[in-house]
mmCIF file of C-alpha atoms in Angstrom:
data_model
loop_
_atom_site.group_PDB
_atom_site.id
_atom_site.type_symbol
_atom_site.label_atom_id
_atom_site.label_comp_id
_atom_site.label_asym_id
_atom_site.label_seq_id
_atom_site.Cartn_x
_atom_site.Cartn_y
_atom_site.Cartn_z
ATOM 1 C CA MET A 1 18.201 34.316 -6.664
ATOM 2 C CA ILE A 2 14.321 34.410 -8.088
ATOM 3 C CA ALA A 3 15.075 32.840 -11.156
ATOM 4 C CA HIS A 4 17.158 30.003 -9.285
ATOM 5 C CA ILE A 5 14.167 29.325 -7.455
ATOM 6 C CA GLN A 6 11.889 29.399 -10.527
ATOM 7 C CA GLU A 7 14.149 26.834 -12.001
ATOM 8 C CA VAL A 8 14.075 24.544 -9.451
ATOM 9 C CA VAL A 9 10.287 24.640 -8.839
ATOM 10 C CA ALA A 10 10.079 24.082 -12.721
ATOM 11 C CA MET A 11 11.940 20.822 -12.476
ATOM 12 C CA HIS A 12 9.470 19.201 -10.256
ATOM 13 C CA THR A 13 6.272 17.360 -11.096
ATOM 14 C CA ALA A 14 3.972 16.406 -8.303
ATOM 15 C CA PHE A 15 1.573 13.238 -8.127
ATOM 16 C CA VAL A 16 -0.771 13.652 -5.392
ATOM 17 C CA ALA A 17 -2.971 10.733 -3.964
ATOM 18 C CA GLY A 18 -5.538 11.456 -1.681
ATOM 19 C CA ALA A 19 -6.107 14.841 -3.963
ATOM 20 C CA THR A 20 -9.725 14.856 -3.222
ATOM 21 C CA GLY A 21 -9.545 14.909 0.754
ATOM 22 C CA TYR A 22 -9.676 18.156 3.045
ATOM 23 C CA THR A 23 -5.759 18.558 2.916
ATOM 24 C CA GLY A 24 -5.158 16.975 -0.472
ATOM 25 C CA ARG A 25 -7.112 19.336 -2.433
ATOM 26 C CA GLU A 26 -5.124 22.494 -0.825
ATOM 27 C CA VAL A 27 -1.866 20.741 -1.341
ATOM 28 C CA VAL A 28 -2.948 20.549 -5.026
ATOM 29 C CA ARG A 29 -3.973 24.411 -5.112
ATOM 30 C CA ALA A 30 -0.570 25.035 -3.147
ATOM 31 C CA LEU A 31 1.418 23.401 -5.622
ATOM 32 C CA LEU A 32 -0.254 25.129 -8.638
ATOM 33 C CA ALA A 33 0.341 28.743 -6.859
ATOM 34 C CA ALA A 34 3.911 27.629 -6.565
ATOM 35 C CA GLY A 35 4.300 26.729 -10.317
ATOM 36 C CA VAL A 36 4.597 23.041 -10.025
ATOM 37 C CA ARG A 37 3.400 20.439 -12.519
ATOM 38 C CA THR A 38 0.579 18.617 -10.497
ATOM 39 C CA VAL A 39 -1.009 15.478 -11.349
ATOM 40 C CA ALA A 40 -4.117 14.909 -8.976
ATOM 41 C CA HIS A 41 -5.158 11.376 -8.458
ATOM 42 C CA VAL A 42 -9.102 10.845 -8.427
ATOM 43 C CA ARG A 43 -10.305 7.436 -7.358
ATOM 44 C CA PRO A 44 -12.003 6.055 -10.885
ATOM 45 C CA ASP A 45 -14.816 4.496 -8.832
ATOM 46 C CA SER A 46 -15.729 7.540 -6.936
ATOM 47 C CA ALA A 47 -19.177 8.938 -7.187
ATOM 48 C CA SER A 48 -17.962 12.483 -7.789
ATOM 49 C CA ALA A 49 -14.931 11.596 -10.259
ATOM 50 C CA GLY A 50 -16.603 13.966 -12.994
ATOM 51 C CA ALA A 51 -16.953 16.900 -10.803
ATOM 52 C CA TRP A 52 -13.330 16.420 -9.480
ATOM 53 C CA ARG A 53 -11.885 16.149 -12.640
ATOM 54 C CA ALA A 54 -13.628 19.390 -13.733
ATOM 55 C CA ARG A 55 -12.691 21.143 -10.779
ATOM 56 C CA PHE A 56 -9.069 20.110 -10.897
ATOM 57 C CA ALA A 57 -8.887 20.813 -14.472
ATOM 58 C CA ALA A 58 -10.189 24.481 -13.966
ATOM 59 C CA LEU A 59 -7.216 24.933 -11.418
ATOM 60 C CA GLY A 60 -4.558 23.748 -13.925
ATOM 61 C CA ALA A 61 -4.067 20.392 -12.733
ATOM 62 C CA GLU A 62 -3.588 17.203 -14.631
ATOM 63 C CA VAL A 63 -6.161 14.560 -13.317
ATOM 64 C CA ASP A 64 -5.358 10.983 -13.294
ATOM 65 C CA SER A 65 -7.467 8.044 -12.580
ATOM 66 C CA THR A 66 -5.405 4.946 -12.312
ATOM 67 C CA PRO A 67 -7.020 2.088 -10.211
ATOM 68 C CA TRP A 68 -5.611 0.933 -7.129
ATOM 69 C CA ALA A 69 -3.610 -1.601 -8.432
ATOM 70 C CA GLY A 70 -0.050 -1.946 -8.042
ATOM 71 C CA PRO A 71 1.246 -2.830 -11.587
ATOM 72 C CA ALA A 72 -1.163 -0.024 -13.060
ATOM 73 C CA MET A 73 0.002 2.592 -10.481
ATOM 74 C CA ALA A 74 3.435 1.558 -10.965
ATOM 75 C CA ALA A 75 3.156 2.041 -14.866
ATOM 76 C CA THR A 76 1.493 5.494 -14.167
ATOM 77 C CA LEU A 77 4.117 6.938 -12.174
ATOM 78 C CA ALA A 78 6.806 5.536 -14.667
ATOM 79 C CA ARG A 79 5.023 7.397 -17.155
ATOM 80 C CA VAL A 80 4.505 10.474 -15.193
ATOM 81 C CA ARG A 81 7.955 10.445 -13.840
ATOM 82 C CA PRO A 82 7.033 12.623 -10.787
ATOM 83 C CA THR A 83 9.927 14.079 -8.588
ATOM 84 C CA LEU A 84 7.365 14.379 -5.651
ATOM 85 C CA VAL A 85 4.719 11.903 -4.548
ATOM 86 C CA PHE A 86 2.249 13.004 -2.002
ATOM 87 C CA ALA A 87 0.734 10.351 0.029
ATOM 88 C CA LEU A 88 -2.556 11.800 1.864
ATOM 89 C CA LEU A 89 -4.662 8.787 1.845
ATOM 90 C CA GLY A 90 -6.811 7.739 5.185
ATOM 91 C CA THR A 91 -10.391 6.745 6.120
ATOM 92 C CA THR A 92 -12.647 7.425 9.311
ATOM 93 C CA ARG A 93 -14.727 5.410 11.302
ATOM 94 C CA ARG A 94 -17.775 6.916 9.778
ATOM 95 C CA ARG A 95 -16.669 6.052 6.347
ATOM 96 C CA ALA A 96 -15.801 2.707 7.124
ATOM 97 C CA ARG A 97 -19.308 2.046 8.498
ATOM 98 C CA ALA A 98 -21.010 3.682 5.430
ATOM 99 C CA ALA A 99 -18.835 1.254 3.109
ATOM 100 C CA ALA A 100 -19.587 -1.751 5.494
ATOM 101 C CA ARG A 101 -23.342 -1.100 4.508
ATOM 102 C CA HIS A 102 -22.469 -1.756 0.836
ATOM 103 C CA GLY A 103 -20.351 -4.638 1.359
ATOM 104 C CA VAL A 104 -16.982 -3.104 1.067
ATOM 105 C CA THR A 105 -14.173 -3.143 3.585
ATOM 106 C CA GLU A 106 -12.466 -0.034 4.299
ATOM 107 C CA SER A 107 -10.415 0.266 7.498
ATOM 108 C CA TYR A 108 -7.028 2.071 8.881
ATOM 109 C CA ALA A 109 -5.358 -1.147 7.831
ATOM 110 C CA SER A 110 -6.605 -1.324 4.223
ATOM 111 C CA VAL A 111 -6.766 2.543 3.494
ATOM 112 C CA ASP A 112 -4.263 4.153 5.604
ATOM 113 C CA TYR A 113 -1.840 1.431 5.590
ATOM 114 C CA GLY A 114 -2.741 -0.848 2.264
ATOM 115 C CA LEU A 115 -3.206 1.860 -0.195
ATOM 116 C CA THR A 116 -0.237 3.760 1.221
ATOM 117 C CA ARG A 117 1.966 0.898 0.989
ATOM 118 C CA LEU A 118 0.595 0.264 -2.505
ATOM 119 C CA LEU A 119 1.875 3.848 -3.579
ATOM 120 C CA LEU A 120 5.033 3.280 -2.074
ATOM 121 C CA ASP A 121 5.704 0.230 -3.778
ATOM 122 C CA ALA A 122 4.780 1.638 -7.156
ATOM 123 C CA ALA A 123 6.959 4.642 -6.629
ATOM 124 C CA VAL A 124 9.847 1.969 -5.719
ATOM 125 C CA ALA A 125 9.047 0.046 -8.941
ATOM 126 C CA SER A 126 8.704 2.955 -11.328
ATOM 127 C CA GLY A 127 12.509 3.646 -11.153
ATOM 128 C CA ALA A 128 11.891 7.414 -10.667
ATOM 129 C CA ARG A 129 12.832 7.432 -7.204
ATOM 130 C CA PRO A 130 10.445 10.574 -6.203
ATOM 131 C CA ARG A 131 10.473 12.310 -2.895
ATOM 132 C CA PHE A 132 7.582 10.514 -0.979
ATOM 133 C CA VAL A 133 5.718 13.093 1.325
ATOM 134 C CA TYR A 134 3.693 11.137 3.908
ATOM 135 C CA LEU A 135 1.055 12.827 5.900
ATOM 136 C CA SER A 136 1.310 10.707 9.190
ATOM 137 C CA SER A 137 -0.202 11.826 12.339
ATOM 138 C CA ALA A 138 1.105 13.254 15.817
ATOM 139 C CA GLY A 139 1.280 10.498 18.260
ATOM 140 C CA VAL A 140 2.900 7.883 16.221
ATOM 141 C CA HIS A 141 5.212 5.428 17.791
ATOM 142 C CA GLU A 142 6.154 1.920 17.829
ATOM 143 C CA GLY A 143 4.261 -0.321 19.760
ATOM 144 C CA THR A 144 1.350 1.572 20.078
ATOM 145 C CA ARG A 145 -2.289 -0.575 20.134
ATOM 146 C CA ASN A 146 -4.264 2.217 18.744
ATOM 147 C CA ALA A 147 -5.302 1.122 15.080
ATOM 148 C CA TYR A 148 -4.889 4.292 13.490
ATOM 149 C CA LEU A 149 -1.870 5.119 14.679
ATOM 150 C CA SER A 150 -0.445 1.744 14.544
ATOM 151 C CA ALA A 151 -1.117 1.675 10.744
ATOM 152 C CA ARG A 152 1.134 5.007 10.363
ATOM 153 C CA ALA A 153 3.733 3.816 12.433
ATOM 154 C CA ARG A 154 3.996 0.678 10.410
ATOM 155 C CA LEU A 155 3.883 2.934 6.725
ATOM 156 C CA GLU A 156 6.679 4.896 8.451
ATOM 157 C CA ARG A 157 8.801 2.050 9.218
ATOM 158 C CA ASP A 158 8.259 0.796 5.605
ATOM 159 C CA LEU A 159 9.160 4.167 4.150
ATOM 160 C CA ARG A 160 12.839 4.187 6.026
ATOM 161 C CA ALA A 161 13.290 0.948 4.510
ATOM 162 C CA SER A 162 12.337 1.731 1.024
ATOM 163 C CA GLY A 163 15.178 3.687 0.002
ATOM 164 C CA LEU A 164 13.520 6.406 -1.283
ATOM 165 C CA PRO A 165 13.928 9.874 -0.300
ATOM 166 C CA PHE A 166 11.253 11.178 1.807
ATOM 167 C CA VAL A 167 9.334 13.517 4.468
ATOM 168 C CA VAL A 168 7.004 12.693 7.312
ATOM 169 C CA ALA A 169 4.734 15.298 8.499
ATOM 170 C CA ARG A 170 3.134 14.441 11.753
ATOM 171 C CA PRO A 171 0.230 17.107 12.533
ATOM 172 C CA ALA A 172 -2.343 16.902 15.260
ATOM 173 C CA PHE A 173 -5.985 17.756 14.849
ATOM 174 C CA VAL A 174 -6.392 18.888 11.243
ATOM 175 C CA THR A 175 -9.720 20.555 10.990
ATOM 176 C CA GLY A 176 -11.927 23.772 9.623
ATOM 177 C CA PRO A 177 -15.244 24.768 9.039
ATOM 178 C CA ASP A 178 -14.605 23.875 5.266
ATOM 179 C CA ARG A 179 -14.667 20.209 5.527
ATOM 180 C CA ASP A 180 -16.997 18.427 3.682
ATOM 181 C CA GLU A 181 -17.819 16.120 6.813
ATOM 182 C CA PRO A 182 -19.021 18.357 9.445
ATOM 183 C CA ARG A 183 -16.979 16.134 12.344
ATOM 184 C CA PRO A 184 -18.619 18.374 15.130
ATOM 185 C CA LEU A 185 -17.160 16.118 17.857
ATOM 186 C CA GLU A 186 -13.489 16.384 16.139
ATOM 187 C CA ARG A 187 -13.877 20.309 15.939
ATOM 188 C CA ALA A 188 -15.213 20.618 19.504
ATOM 189 C CA ALA A 189 -12.431 18.601 20.808
ATOM 190 C CA ALA A 190 -9.585 20.667 18.838
ATOM 191 C CA ARG A 191 -11.280 23.902 20.311
ATOM 192 C CA VAL A 192 -10.891 22.344 23.920
ATOM 193 C CA SER A 193 -7.529 20.985 23.141
ATOM 194 C CA ASP A 194 -6.247 24.443 21.636
ATOM 195 C CA ALA A 195 -7.630 26.265 24.506
ATOM 196 C CA ALA A 196 -5.600 24.068 27.046
ATOM 197 C CA LEU A 197 -2.704 24.341 24.821
ATOM 198 C CA SER A 198 -2.914 28.058 25.128
ATOM 199 C CA VAL A 199 -2.906 28.018 28.944
ATOM 200 C CA ALA A 200 0.194 25.719 28.838
ATOM 201 C CA SER A 201 1.744 27.885 26.406
ATOM 202 C CA ARG A 202 1.374 31.083 28.926
ATOM 203 C CA LEU A 203 2.870 28.734 31.552
ATOM 204 C CA GLY A 204 6.088 28.224 29.671
ATOM 205 C CA ALA A 205 5.262 25.058 27.507
ATOM 206 C CA ARG A 206 5.300 26.862 24.220
ATOM 207 C CA ARG A 207 7.068 23.777 22.320
ATOM 208 C CA LEU A 208 4.254 21.339 23.642
ATOM 209 C CA ALA A 209 1.767 23.784 22.688
ATOM 210 C CA ALA A 210 2.893 24.369 19.171
ATOM 211 C CA ARG A 211 3.080 20.592 18.749
ATOM 212 C CA TRP A 212 -0.249 19.673 19.446
ATOM 213 C CA ARG A 213 -2.237 22.755 18.528
ATOM 214 C CA SER A 214 -4.835 22.129 15.472
ATOM 215 C CA THR A 215 -4.395 23.322 12.261
ATOM 216 C CA SER A 216 -6.593 23.884 8.994
ATOM 217 C CA GLY A 217 -6.254 21.692 5.762
ATOM 218 C CA ALA A 218 -4.829 25.130 3.886
ATOM 219 C CA ALA A 219 -1.770 25.908 6.434
ATOM 220 C CA LEU A 220 -1.085 22.039 6.388
ATOM 221 C CA ALA A 221 -0.896 21.820 2.765
ATOM 222 C CA SER A 222 1.298 25.176 2.651
ATOM 223 C CA ALA A 223 3.931 23.468 5.085
ATOM 224 C CA LEU A 224 3.883 20.304 3.003
ATOM 225 C CA VAL A 225 4.760 21.946 0.108
ATOM 226 C CA ARG A 226 7.236 24.088 1.496
ATOM 227 C CA LEU A 227 8.865 20.680 2.772
ATOM 228 C CA ALA A 228 8.622 18.872 -0.230
ATOM 229 C CA LEU A 229 10.552 21.637 -2.333
ATOM 230 C CA ASP A 230 13.123 22.162 0.592
ATOM 231 C CA PRO A 231 16.113 19.971 -0.282
ATOM 232 C CA GLY A 232 17.189 20.121 3.306
ATOM 233 C CA ALA A 233 14.027 18.586 4.622
ATOM 234 C CA GLU A 234 15.010 15.399 3.016
ATOM 235 C CA GLY A 235 14.623 12.289 5.703
ATOM 236 C CA ARG A 236 12.892 14.595 8.140
ATOM 237 C CA VAL A 237 10.138 13.570 10.470
ATOM 238 C CA VAL A 238 8.416 16.969 11.321
ATOM 239 C CA GLU A 239 6.114 17.393 14.281
ATOM 240 C CA GLY A 240 3.099 19.756 14.606
ATOM 241 C CA ASP A 241 5.687 22.662 15.644
ATOM 242 C CA GLY A 242 7.396 22.527 12.209
ATOM 243 C CA LEU A 243 4.350 22.803 9.947
ATOM 244 C CA ARG A 244 3.120 26.319 10.593
#
């Protein structure tokens, strides 16, 4: 049984987009720990590209710095032939404001949707037919007016229509003291929310509490890798209570 699992894992190659993010770096670590050949994508224009390249190489990952352009990304995926593509891309209002000060437009529409859609199209064009593991968000639904949730709802719709095998994960708060960005308001909101959910759980709303409870990057990464490697997870949309 163990030998069979090892054979299955050895068949996989993972391409991780968003590898330098809070969850992405943990996904790279979890994939390598599972014995999966892992290619970590680092934006070529990142000021920390050299440091990330060294960090991932030290872990045993391959590093790719393909520009965010459709034909280039499709060519890379055709060459790498991944069986798994992790789409862990996203921006924040804080980063968008910082980018605007340098004359760069960065938004939920351009990053959370735009770059992920580019990656999805590249995966389709590559001919590799990888399983597309998409990190979405709790609360996603059609017709939402929230810009963040709307971008992710749109991508989920495109993913279903793409013809690729997929898994969609919808966690609630993803937070922890080890984030690069301190995000004190987010951490405070997560603590308040978790406290309220703990009370709700004791009153019988256990499933609701499990779905909306916060999680760390490492815990989420472990769940994403587990789902990516599970043949039975294909086509699933997994809410927070299934990501533990």
